Amino acid sequence: LGGHLSLDYDWSGNTQSYVRLARGFKAGGFNPSLAALGGDPANFSYDPEALWNLELGLKGQLADGRFGYDLAVFGMLRDDAQLSQSSQAVANDPNTFVFTTDNGAARAYGLEAAATWRVAYGLDLHASLGLLDTRIERWEVRPEVEGRDLAHAPSYTANLGFSWAGPSGWAARFDATAIDGF
C-alpha cells in the first residue's frame, strides 16, 4: 500500500510552500542463487520494503521572475529495507559467488536547494546543492555494517552552470558538477 498526502500553501503569487507525507514500497522476493547453491530454504526469500518520507519545501520567484529558488528538507525511514550483499560460499571458487538481498532497517535525512538567475535575455545561471545523511540502522545478517552509510548515497552533490539561447536558434550550456565519493 502506498500513496501520499500533501498540503500546499501559496503565500503570494511568487512563493509557495508544501509539506508532504508519502509511503512507497517494493515487493518482496527471493534469492535464486541461494537455492542453486543448496542453501537454507529459510533464507531464500525476503520481505516487502516500505519507505516513509516526510518532506517540507519552499519554492518561489523574485525580481519579476528573474530569480527562482527551490528548497526542500526531507527524512526517510525504510522498514524492512532490502539491502544487498555479495558473498562467496567456497573460497577461491568463482562459481559460488552470489548476490543476496535481506531485510534490515535504514534511514536518510537531507536537504536539496536549487536556484536560477536570469542575468540577461537568453542567459541563465543555475546552481544546486544536495546534502544527504544515510545510515543502516539494523541488519541482522551483517551487524558489522550497522551505523554505516547506505551504498550509492553520496553525502553531497553540487552543480553550477549557465545556459544561453541566442535569438537565431543557437544555444549552449555549461555545467560543473561535484559529487562526494560513495
Short mmCIF file of N, CA and C in Angstrom, two decimals:
data_model
loop_
_atom_site.label_atom_id
_atom_site.label_comp_id
_atom_site.label_asym_id
_atom_site.label_seq_id
_atom_site.Cartn_x
_atom_site.Cartn_y
_atom_site.Cartn_z
N LEU A 1 0.85 -1.17 0.00
CA LEU A 1 0.00 0.00 0.00
C LEU A 1 0.89 1.23 0.00
N GLY A 2 0.65 2.15 -0.90
CA GLY A 2 1.42 3.38 -0.97
C GLY A 2 0.52 4.55 -1.30
N GLY A 3 1.08 5.73 -1.21
CA GLY A 3 0.35 6.94 -1.53
C GLY A 3 0.99 8.12 -0.85
N HIS A 4 0.36 9.28 -1.00
CA HIS A 4 0.89 10.45 -0.33
C HIS A 4 -0.23 11.42 0.03
N LEU A 5 0.07 12.22 1.03
CA LEU A 5 -0.81 13.27 1.48
C LEU A 5 0.02 14.53 1.50
N SER A 6 -0.46 15.59 0.85
CA SER A 6 0.32 16.82 0.83
C SER A 6 -0.58 18.02 1.08
N LEU A 7 0.04 19.05 1.60
CA LEU A 7 -0.64 20.30 1.86
C LEU A 7 0.22 21.41 1.27
N ASP A 8 -0.35 22.19 0.37
CA ASP A 8 0.37 23.28 -0.30
C ASP A 8 -0.25 24.60 0.13
N TYR A 9 0.60 25.63 0.19
CA TYR A 9 0.09 26.96 0.50
C TYR A 9 0.78 27.98 -0.39
N ASP A 10 0.00 28.85 -1.00
CA ASP A 10 0.53 29.91 -1.86
C ASP A 10 0.55 31.19 -1.03
N TRP A 11 1.74 31.63 -0.63
CA TRP A 11 1.90 32.81 0.22
C TRP A 11 1.63 34.10 -0.55
N SER A 12 1.96 34.09 -1.80
CA SER A 12 1.70 35.22 -2.69
C SER A 12 1.71 34.62 -4.08
N GLY A 13 1.70 35.40 -5.09
CA GLY A 13 1.78 34.84 -6.44
C GLY A 13 3.16 34.26 -6.74
N ASN A 14 4.14 34.54 -5.87
CA ASN A 14 5.52 34.17 -6.17
C ASN A 14 6.16 33.19 -5.19
N THR A 15 5.48 32.84 -4.10
CA THR A 15 6.08 31.96 -3.09
C THR A 15 5.07 30.90 -2.66
N GLN A 16 5.49 29.65 -2.73
CA GLN A 16 4.65 28.54 -2.31
C GLN A 16 5.44 27.68 -1.34
N SER A 17 4.73 27.05 -0.41
CA SER A 17 5.36 26.09 0.50
C SER A 17 4.50 24.83 0.49
N TYR A 18 5.11 23.75 0.94
CA TYR A 18 4.37 22.48 0.98
C TYR A 18 4.92 21.59 2.07
N VAL A 19 4.11 20.66 2.50
CA VAL A 19 4.51 19.57 3.37
C VAL A 19 3.90 18.31 2.75
N ARG A 20 4.68 17.24 2.74
CA ARG A 20 4.22 16.02 2.07
C ARG A 20 4.63 14.81 2.90
N LEU A 21 3.68 13.92 3.12
CA LEU A 21 3.93 12.63 3.76
C LEU A 21 3.61 11.56 2.73
N ALA A 22 4.57 10.69 2.47
CA ALA A 22 4.37 9.66 1.45
C ALA A 22 4.83 8.31 1.96
N ARG A 23 4.20 7.28 1.43
CA ARG A 23 4.62 5.91 1.72
C ARG A 23 4.79 5.20 0.39
N GLY A 24 5.99 4.69 0.17
CA GLY A 24 6.29 3.90 -1.01
C GLY A 24 6.63 2.48 -0.60
N PHE A 25 6.79 1.61 -1.58
CA PHE A 25 7.05 0.21 -1.25
C PHE A 25 7.76 -0.49 -2.41
N LYS A 26 8.42 -1.58 -2.08
CA LYS A 26 8.98 -2.51 -3.06
C LYS A 26 8.49 -3.90 -2.68
N ALA A 27 8.16 -4.69 -3.67
CA ALA A 27 7.68 -6.05 -3.41
C ALA A 27 8.81 -6.90 -2.84
N GLY A 28 8.44 -7.91 -2.11
CA GLY A 28 9.41 -8.88 -1.61
C GLY A 28 9.87 -9.77 -2.75
N GLY A 29 10.76 -10.69 -2.45
CA GLY A 29 11.27 -11.57 -3.50
C GLY A 29 12.03 -12.74 -2.91
N PHE A 30 12.85 -13.35 -3.76
CA PHE A 30 13.64 -14.49 -3.29
C PHE A 30 15.02 -14.43 -3.93
N ASN A 31 15.94 -15.15 -3.32
CA ASN A 31 17.33 -15.20 -3.76
C ASN A 31 17.57 -16.52 -4.50
N PRO A 32 17.42 -16.52 -5.83
CA PRO A 32 17.57 -17.78 -6.57
C PRO A 32 18.97 -18.36 -6.48
N SER A 33 19.99 -17.52 -6.29
CA SER A 33 21.35 -18.05 -6.21
C SER A 33 21.55 -18.91 -4.97
N LEU A 34 20.86 -18.58 -3.87
CA LEU A 34 20.96 -19.42 -2.68
C LEU A 34 20.34 -20.78 -2.92
N ALA A 35 19.23 -20.81 -3.66
CA ALA A 35 18.59 -22.08 -3.97
C ALA A 35 19.50 -22.92 -4.85
N ALA A 36 20.18 -22.28 -5.82
CA ALA A 36 21.08 -23.01 -6.71
C ALA A 36 22.26 -23.61 -5.97
N LEU A 37 22.69 -22.95 -4.89
CA LEU A 37 23.82 -23.45 -4.11
C LEU A 37 23.39 -24.41 -3.01
N GLY A 38 22.10 -24.67 -2.93
CA GLY A 38 21.61 -25.60 -1.91
C GLY A 38 21.62 -25.00 -0.52
N GLY A 39 21.38 -23.68 -0.41
CA GLY A 39 21.39 -23.00 0.88
C GLY A 39 20.17 -23.34 1.71
N ASP A 40 20.10 -22.72 2.86
CA ASP A 40 19.00 -22.91 3.79
C ASP A 40 17.73 -22.28 3.21
N PRO A 41 16.66 -23.06 2.98
CA PRO A 41 15.43 -22.52 2.41
C PRO A 41 14.84 -21.36 3.21
N ALA A 42 15.14 -21.27 4.50
CA ALA A 42 14.63 -20.16 5.32
C ALA A 42 15.20 -18.83 4.86
N ASN A 43 16.34 -18.83 4.16
CA ASN A 43 16.98 -17.59 3.72
C ASN A 43 16.68 -17.25 2.26
N PHE A 44 15.89 -18.05 1.58
CA PHE A 44 15.65 -17.81 0.16
C PHE A 44 14.87 -16.52 -0.10
N SER A 45 13.91 -16.20 0.76
CA SER A 45 13.03 -15.06 0.46
C SER A 45 13.33 -13.88 1.38
N TYR A 46 12.86 -12.72 0.94
CA TYR A 46 12.93 -11.50 1.74
C TYR A 46 11.60 -10.78 1.64
N ASP A 47 11.30 -9.99 2.66
CA ASP A 47 10.00 -9.34 2.79
C ASP A 47 9.90 -8.06 1.96
N PRO A 48 8.67 -7.59 1.73
CA PRO A 48 8.48 -6.30 1.07
C PRO A 48 9.09 -5.18 1.91
N GLU A 49 9.52 -4.12 1.25
CA GLU A 49 10.07 -2.94 1.93
C GLU A 49 9.04 -1.82 1.88
N ALA A 50 8.97 -1.04 2.96
CA ALA A 50 8.11 0.16 2.99
C ALA A 50 9.00 1.36 3.31
N LEU A 51 8.77 2.46 2.61
CA LEU A 51 9.52 3.69 2.84
C LEU A 51 8.55 4.80 3.21
N TRP A 52 8.80 5.43 4.35
CA TRP A 52 8.02 6.59 4.78
C TRP A 52 8.88 7.83 4.54
N ASN A 53 8.32 8.84 3.89
CA ASN A 53 9.04 10.06 3.57
C ASN A 53 8.24 11.27 4.04
N LEU A 54 8.90 12.16 4.77
CA LEU A 54 8.31 13.43 5.16
C LEU A 54 9.16 14.53 4.55
N GLU A 55 8.54 15.44 3.83
CA GLU A 55 9.26 16.49 3.11
C GLU A 55 8.59 17.84 3.34
N LEU A 56 9.43 18.86 3.56
CA LEU A 56 8.96 20.24 3.68
C LEU A 56 9.67 21.05 2.62
N GLY A 57 8.94 21.93 1.92
CA GLY A 57 9.57 22.66 0.84
C GLY A 57 9.08 24.07 0.69
N LEU A 58 9.90 24.86 0.01
CA LEU A 58 9.60 26.26 -0.28
C LEU A 58 10.08 26.54 -1.69
N LYS A 59 9.21 27.13 -2.51
CA LYS A 59 9.54 27.47 -3.90
C LYS A 59 9.10 28.89 -4.16
N GLY A 60 9.85 29.58 -5.02
CA GLY A 60 9.41 30.92 -5.32
C GLY A 60 10.23 31.61 -6.38
N GLN A 61 9.82 32.83 -6.67
CA GLN A 61 10.49 33.68 -7.64
C GLN A 61 10.58 35.08 -7.08
N LEU A 62 11.68 35.76 -7.42
CA LEU A 62 11.91 37.13 -7.00
C LEU A 62 12.31 37.96 -8.22
N ALA A 63 12.38 39.26 -8.04
CA ALA A 63 12.86 40.17 -9.08
C ALA A 63 12.11 39.97 -10.40
N ASP A 64 10.80 40.05 -10.31
CA ASP A 64 9.95 39.90 -11.50
C ASP A 64 10.18 38.59 -12.24
N GLY A 65 10.45 37.52 -11.50
CA GLY A 65 10.63 36.21 -12.09
C GLY A 65 12.03 35.94 -12.62
N ARG A 66 12.97 36.86 -12.43
CA ARG A 66 14.33 36.64 -12.93
C ARG A 66 15.15 35.74 -12.01
N PHE A 67 14.73 35.58 -10.76
CA PHE A 67 15.42 34.71 -9.81
C PHE A 67 14.43 33.71 -9.26
N GLY A 68 14.74 32.44 -9.42
CA GLY A 68 13.87 31.39 -8.90
C GLY A 68 14.62 30.51 -7.93
N TYR A 69 13.93 29.99 -6.93
CA TYR A 69 14.56 29.13 -5.93
C TYR A 69 13.63 27.99 -5.54
N ASP A 70 14.25 26.95 -5.02
CA ASP A 70 13.54 25.75 -4.60
C ASP A 70 14.33 25.14 -3.45
N LEU A 71 13.71 24.96 -2.31
CA LEU A 71 14.37 24.42 -1.13
C LEU A 71 13.51 23.31 -0.55
N ALA A 72 14.12 22.19 -0.21
CA ALA A 72 13.37 21.08 0.39
C ALA A 72 14.24 20.39 1.44
N VAL A 73 13.64 20.03 2.56
CA VAL A 73 14.27 19.19 3.57
C VAL A 73 13.41 17.95 3.70
N PHE A 74 14.04 16.81 3.94
CA PHE A 74 13.29 15.56 3.97
C PHE A 74 13.91 14.57 4.95
N GLY A 75 13.10 13.62 5.33
CA GLY A 75 13.53 12.49 6.15
C GLY A 75 12.83 11.24 5.67
N MET A 76 13.58 10.14 5.61
CA MET A 76 13.01 8.87 5.14
C MET A 76 13.34 7.74 6.12
N LEU A 77 12.37 6.91 6.40
CA LEU A 77 12.56 5.70 7.19
C LEU A 77 12.20 4.51 6.32
N ARG A 78 13.11 3.54 6.26
CA ARG A 78 12.88 2.35 5.44
C ARG A 78 12.65 1.16 6.37
N ASP A 79 11.40 0.69 6.43
CA ASP A 79 11.06 -0.50 7.20
C ASP A 79 11.30 -1.73 6.34
N ASP A 80 11.94 -2.73 6.89
CA ASP A 80 12.29 -3.95 6.15
C ASP A 80 13.06 -3.59 4.88
N ALA A 81 14.02 -2.67 5.02
CA ALA A 81 14.83 -2.22 3.88
C ALA A 81 15.47 -3.41 3.19
N GLN A 82 15.38 -3.45 1.87
CA GLN A 82 16.01 -4.52 1.09
C GLN A 82 17.46 -4.14 0.83
N LEU A 83 18.36 -4.77 1.57
CA LEU A 83 19.78 -4.47 1.49
C LEU A 83 20.49 -5.63 0.80
N SER A 84 21.36 -5.29 -0.14
CA SER A 84 22.04 -6.32 -0.94
C SER A 84 23.46 -6.53 -0.45
N GLN A 85 23.94 -7.74 -0.61
CA GLN A 85 25.31 -8.09 -0.26
C GLN A 85 25.80 -9.16 -1.21
N SER A 86 27.09 -9.32 -1.25
CA SER A 86 27.67 -10.40 -2.05
C SER A 86 28.51 -11.27 -1.12
N SER A 87 28.66 -12.52 -1.51
CA SER A 87 29.49 -13.44 -0.73
C SER A 87 29.94 -14.58 -1.63
N GLN A 88 30.95 -15.28 -1.16
CA GLN A 88 31.47 -16.43 -1.87
C GLN A 88 31.39 -17.63 -0.94
N ALA A 89 30.58 -18.61 -1.30
CA ALA A 89 30.34 -19.75 -0.43
C ALA A 89 31.58 -20.62 -0.24
N VAL A 90 32.37 -20.78 -1.30
CA VAL A 90 33.60 -21.58 -1.24
C VAL A 90 34.76 -20.69 -1.67
N ALA A 91 35.72 -20.49 -0.79
CA ALA A 91 36.86 -19.62 -1.10
C ALA A 91 37.55 -20.07 -2.39
N ASN A 92 37.92 -19.11 -3.22
CA ASN A 92 38.64 -19.34 -4.49
C ASN A 92 37.84 -20.11 -5.53
N ASP A 93 36.53 -20.21 -5.34
CA ASP A 93 35.68 -20.85 -6.35
C ASP A 93 34.69 -19.81 -6.87
N PRO A 94 34.97 -19.17 -8.02
CA PRO A 94 34.09 -18.11 -8.51
C PRO A 94 32.68 -18.59 -8.85
N ASN A 95 32.49 -19.89 -9.01
CA ASN A 95 31.15 -20.40 -9.30
C ASN A 95 30.24 -20.33 -8.08
N THR A 96 30.80 -20.04 -6.91
CA THR A 96 29.98 -19.96 -5.70
C THR A 96 29.78 -18.52 -5.24
N PHE A 97 30.10 -17.54 -6.10
CA PHE A 97 29.92 -16.13 -5.78
C PHE A 97 28.46 -15.76 -6.00
N VAL A 98 27.81 -15.23 -4.97
CA VAL A 98 26.38 -14.92 -5.07
C VAL A 98 26.07 -13.53 -4.54
N PHE A 99 25.01 -12.95 -5.08
CA PHE A 99 24.44 -11.71 -4.56
C PHE A 99 23.13 -12.07 -3.90
N THR A 100 22.91 -11.56 -2.69
CA THR A 100 21.67 -11.84 -1.99
C THR A 100 21.07 -10.55 -1.44
N THR A 101 19.79 -10.59 -1.20
CA THR A 101 19.07 -9.48 -0.60
C THR A 101 18.44 -9.97 0.68
N ASP A 102 18.59 -9.16 1.73
CA ASP A 102 17.99 -9.46 3.03
C ASP A 102 17.37 -8.17 3.57
N ASN A 103 16.49 -8.34 4.55
CA ASN A 103 15.82 -7.17 5.13
C ASN A 103 16.58 -6.62 6.32
N GLY A 104 16.48 -5.31 6.48
CA GLY A 104 17.06 -4.60 7.61
C GLY A 104 16.25 -3.34 7.84
N ALA A 105 16.88 -2.35 8.45
CA ALA A 105 16.23 -1.05 8.65
C ALA A 105 17.25 0.03 8.31
N ALA A 106 16.79 1.10 7.66
CA ALA A 106 17.68 2.19 7.26
C ALA A 106 16.93 3.50 7.31
N ARG A 107 17.71 4.61 7.30
CA ARG A 107 17.09 5.92 7.32
C ARG A 107 17.96 6.88 6.51
N ALA A 108 17.35 8.00 6.12
CA ALA A 108 18.06 9.05 5.39
C ALA A 108 17.43 10.39 5.71
N TYR A 109 18.27 11.41 5.83
CA TYR A 109 17.82 12.79 6.02
C TYR A 109 18.58 13.65 5.03
N GLY A 110 17.95 14.71 4.56
CA GLY A 110 18.67 15.53 3.60
C GLY A 110 18.04 16.87 3.33
N LEU A 111 18.76 17.61 2.48
CA LEU A 111 18.36 18.93 2.06
C LEU A 111 18.72 19.07 0.59
N GLU A 112 17.82 19.67 -0.18
CA GLU A 112 18.09 19.97 -1.58
C GLU A 112 17.73 21.43 -1.83
N ALA A 113 18.62 22.15 -2.51
CA ALA A 113 18.38 23.55 -2.83
C ALA A 113 18.81 23.80 -4.27
N ALA A 114 18.05 24.63 -4.96
CA ALA A 114 18.38 24.99 -6.34
C ALA A 114 17.97 26.43 -6.58
N ALA A 115 18.73 27.10 -7.44
CA ALA A 115 18.42 28.49 -7.79
C ALA A 115 18.76 28.73 -9.25
N THR A 116 17.99 29.61 -9.88
CA THR A 116 18.23 30.03 -11.26
C THR A 116 18.13 31.55 -11.30
N TRP A 117 19.06 32.16 -12.02
CA TRP A 117 19.08 33.61 -12.15
C TRP A 117 19.17 33.97 -13.61
N ARG A 118 18.17 34.68 -14.11
CA ARG A 118 18.19 35.17 -15.49
C ARG A 118 19.00 36.47 -15.50
N VAL A 119 20.27 36.37 -15.92
CA VAL A 119 21.18 37.51 -15.91
C VAL A 119 20.78 38.51 -16.99
N ALA A 120 20.46 38.01 -18.15
CA ALA A 120 20.04 38.84 -19.29
C ALA A 120 19.16 37.97 -20.17
N TYR A 121 18.51 38.57 -21.15
CA TYR A 121 17.67 37.79 -22.05
C TYR A 121 18.49 36.68 -22.69
N GLY A 122 18.07 35.43 -22.49
CA GLY A 122 18.75 34.29 -23.09
C GLY A 122 19.89 33.73 -22.27
N LEU A 123 20.31 34.37 -21.17
CA LEU A 123 21.43 33.89 -20.35
C LEU A 123 20.95 33.64 -18.93
N ASP A 124 21.01 32.35 -18.52
CA ASP A 124 20.60 31.96 -17.18
C ASP A 124 21.78 31.30 -16.47
N LEU A 125 21.96 31.62 -15.19
CA LEU A 125 22.90 30.92 -14.32
C LEU A 125 22.08 30.00 -13.42
N HIS A 126 22.61 28.83 -13.12
CA HIS A 126 21.89 27.91 -12.25
C HIS A 126 22.88 27.23 -11.30
N ALA A 127 22.38 26.89 -10.12
CA ALA A 127 23.18 26.22 -9.10
C ALA A 127 22.27 25.31 -8.29
N SER A 128 22.84 24.22 -7.79
CA SER A 128 22.09 23.33 -6.92
C SER A 128 23.03 22.68 -5.91
N LEU A 129 22.48 22.29 -4.78
CA LEU A 129 23.23 21.63 -3.73
C LEU A 129 22.33 20.58 -3.10
N GLY A 130 22.87 19.40 -2.88
CA GLY A 130 22.15 18.34 -2.19
C GLY A 130 23.02 17.81 -1.06
N LEU A 131 22.45 17.69 0.13
CA LEU A 131 23.15 17.13 1.29
C LEU A 131 22.34 15.93 1.77
N LEU A 132 23.03 14.85 2.07
CA LEU A 132 22.35 13.60 2.42
C LEU A 132 23.11 12.88 3.52
N ASP A 133 22.39 12.44 4.54
CA ASP A 133 22.97 11.63 5.62
C ASP A 133 22.15 10.34 5.68
N THR A 134 22.79 9.20 5.48
CA THR A 134 22.10 7.92 5.48
C THR A 134 22.75 6.98 6.49
N ARG A 135 22.01 6.02 6.96
CA ARG A 135 22.54 5.03 7.90
C ARG A 135 21.80 3.70 7.75
N ILE A 136 22.56 2.64 7.88
CA ILE A 136 21.96 1.31 8.08
C ILE A 136 21.74 1.20 9.58
N GLU A 137 20.50 1.16 9.99
CA GLU A 137 20.17 1.13 11.41
C GLU A 137 20.25 -0.29 11.99
N ARG A 138 19.76 -1.25 11.22
CA ARG A 138 19.74 -2.63 11.70
C ARG A 138 19.85 -3.56 10.51
N TRP A 139 20.72 -4.56 10.63
CA TRP A 139 20.83 -5.59 9.60
C TRP A 139 21.36 -6.84 10.27
N GLU A 140 20.45 -7.72 10.66
CA GLU A 140 20.81 -8.90 11.44
C GLU A 140 21.79 -9.81 10.70
N VAL A 141 21.72 -9.85 9.38
CA VAL A 141 22.60 -10.70 8.59
C VAL A 141 24.04 -10.18 8.62
N ARG A 142 24.21 -8.85 8.68
CA ARG A 142 25.54 -8.22 8.68
C ARG A 142 25.61 -7.14 9.76
N PRO A 143 25.56 -7.50 11.03
CA PRO A 143 25.56 -6.48 12.10
C PRO A 143 26.81 -5.60 12.10
N GLU A 144 27.89 -6.06 11.50
CA GLU A 144 29.13 -5.27 11.48
C GLU A 144 29.02 -4.01 10.63
N VAL A 145 28.01 -3.92 9.76
CA VAL A 145 27.85 -2.72 8.93
C VAL A 145 26.78 -1.76 9.48
N GLU A 146 26.15 -2.12 10.59
CA GLU A 146 25.17 -1.22 11.20
C GLU A 146 25.87 0.09 11.57
N GLY A 147 25.22 1.21 11.26
CA GLY A 147 25.81 2.52 11.51
C GLY A 147 26.53 3.09 10.31
N ARG A 148 26.76 2.29 9.29
CA ARG A 148 27.42 2.78 8.08
C ARG A 148 26.42 3.48 7.16
N ASP A 149 26.98 4.27 6.22
CA ASP A 149 26.16 4.89 5.19
C ASP A 149 25.59 3.83 4.25
N LEU A 150 24.45 4.15 3.64
CA LEU A 150 23.91 3.28 2.60
C LEU A 150 24.77 3.38 1.35
N ALA A 151 24.80 2.34 0.56
CA ALA A 151 25.55 2.34 -0.70
C ALA A 151 24.89 3.29 -1.70
N HIS A 152 25.69 3.82 -2.59
CA HIS A 152 25.21 4.69 -3.68
C HIS A 152 24.43 5.90 -3.16
N ALA A 153 24.91 6.46 -2.05
CA ALA A 153 24.25 7.62 -1.43
C ALA A 153 25.32 8.64 -1.03
N PRO A 154 25.80 9.44 -1.98
CA PRO A 154 26.85 10.43 -1.65
C PRO A 154 26.33 11.47 -0.66
N SER A 155 27.21 11.93 0.24
CA SER A 155 26.78 12.88 1.26
C SER A 155 26.54 14.28 0.69
N TYR A 156 27.11 14.59 -0.48
CA TYR A 156 26.80 15.86 -1.12
C TYR A 156 26.88 15.74 -2.63
N THR A 157 26.10 16.57 -3.29
CA THR A 157 26.17 16.77 -4.74
C THR A 157 26.00 18.27 -4.96
N ALA A 158 26.68 18.80 -5.95
CA ALA A 158 26.57 20.22 -6.26
C ALA A 158 26.70 20.42 -7.76
N ASN A 159 26.06 21.47 -8.25
CA ASN A 159 26.10 21.79 -9.67
C ASN A 159 26.10 23.30 -9.83
N LEU A 160 26.88 23.77 -10.78
CA LEU A 160 26.94 25.18 -11.10
C LEU A 160 27.08 25.30 -12.61
N GLY A 161 26.32 26.18 -13.24
CA GLY A 161 26.43 26.28 -14.68
C GLY A 161 25.64 27.44 -15.25
N PHE A 162 25.64 27.50 -16.57
CA PHE A 162 24.87 28.52 -17.27
C PHE A 162 24.30 27.93 -18.54
N SER A 163 23.25 28.56 -19.03
CA SER A 163 22.69 28.20 -20.33
C SER A 163 22.44 29.49 -21.10
N TRP A 164 22.64 29.42 -22.39
CA TRP A 164 22.47 30.57 -23.26
C TRP A 164 21.66 30.14 -24.47
N ALA A 165 20.72 30.96 -24.85
CA ALA A 165 19.91 30.72 -26.05
C ALA A 165 19.89 32.02 -26.85
N GLY A 166 20.47 31.95 -28.03
CA GLY A 166 20.54 33.13 -28.89
C GLY A 166 19.27 33.34 -29.70
N PRO A 167 19.05 34.52 -30.21
CA PRO A 167 17.83 34.81 -30.96
C PRO A 167 17.74 34.06 -32.29
N SER A 168 18.87 33.60 -32.84
CA SER A 168 18.84 32.90 -34.12
C SER A 168 18.66 31.38 -33.97
N GLY A 169 18.50 30.91 -32.73
CA GLY A 169 18.26 29.48 -32.52
C GLY A 169 19.46 28.73 -31.97
N TRP A 170 20.64 29.32 -31.95
CA TRP A 170 21.80 28.67 -31.37
C TRP A 170 21.68 28.67 -29.85
N ALA A 171 22.21 27.63 -29.22
CA ALA A 171 22.14 27.52 -27.77
C ALA A 171 23.41 26.84 -27.26
N ALA A 172 23.73 27.11 -26.00
CA ALA A 172 24.89 26.49 -25.36
C ALA A 172 24.58 26.30 -23.88
N ARG A 173 25.23 25.32 -23.30
CA ARG A 173 25.06 25.04 -21.87
C ARG A 173 26.38 24.55 -21.31
N PHE A 174 26.70 24.96 -20.11
CA PHE A 174 27.89 24.50 -19.40
C PHE A 174 27.48 24.13 -18.00
N ASP A 175 27.97 22.98 -17.52
CA ASP A 175 27.70 22.52 -16.16
C ASP A 175 28.98 22.01 -15.54
N ALA A 176 29.20 22.36 -14.30
CA ALA A 176 30.27 21.77 -13.48
C ALA A 176 29.58 21.08 -12.32
N THR A 177 29.94 19.83 -12.10
CA THR A 177 29.27 19.03 -11.09
C THR A 177 30.30 18.46 -10.12
N ALA A 178 29.94 18.45 -8.86
CA ALA A 178 30.78 17.84 -7.81
C ALA A 178 29.91 16.82 -7.09
N ILE A 179 30.52 15.70 -6.75
CA ILE A 179 29.80 14.65 -6.03
C ILE A 179 30.76 13.95 -5.07
N ASP A 180 30.29 13.71 -3.87
CA ASP A 180 31.10 13.03 -2.87
C ASP A 180 31.29 11.57 -3.27
N GLY A 181 32.36 10.97 -2.81
CA GLY A 181 32.56 9.54 -3.04
C GLY A 181 31.54 8.72 -2.28
N PHE A 182 31.24 7.57 -2.82
CA PHE A 182 30.30 6.66 -2.15
C PHE A 182 30.62 5.24 -2.53
#
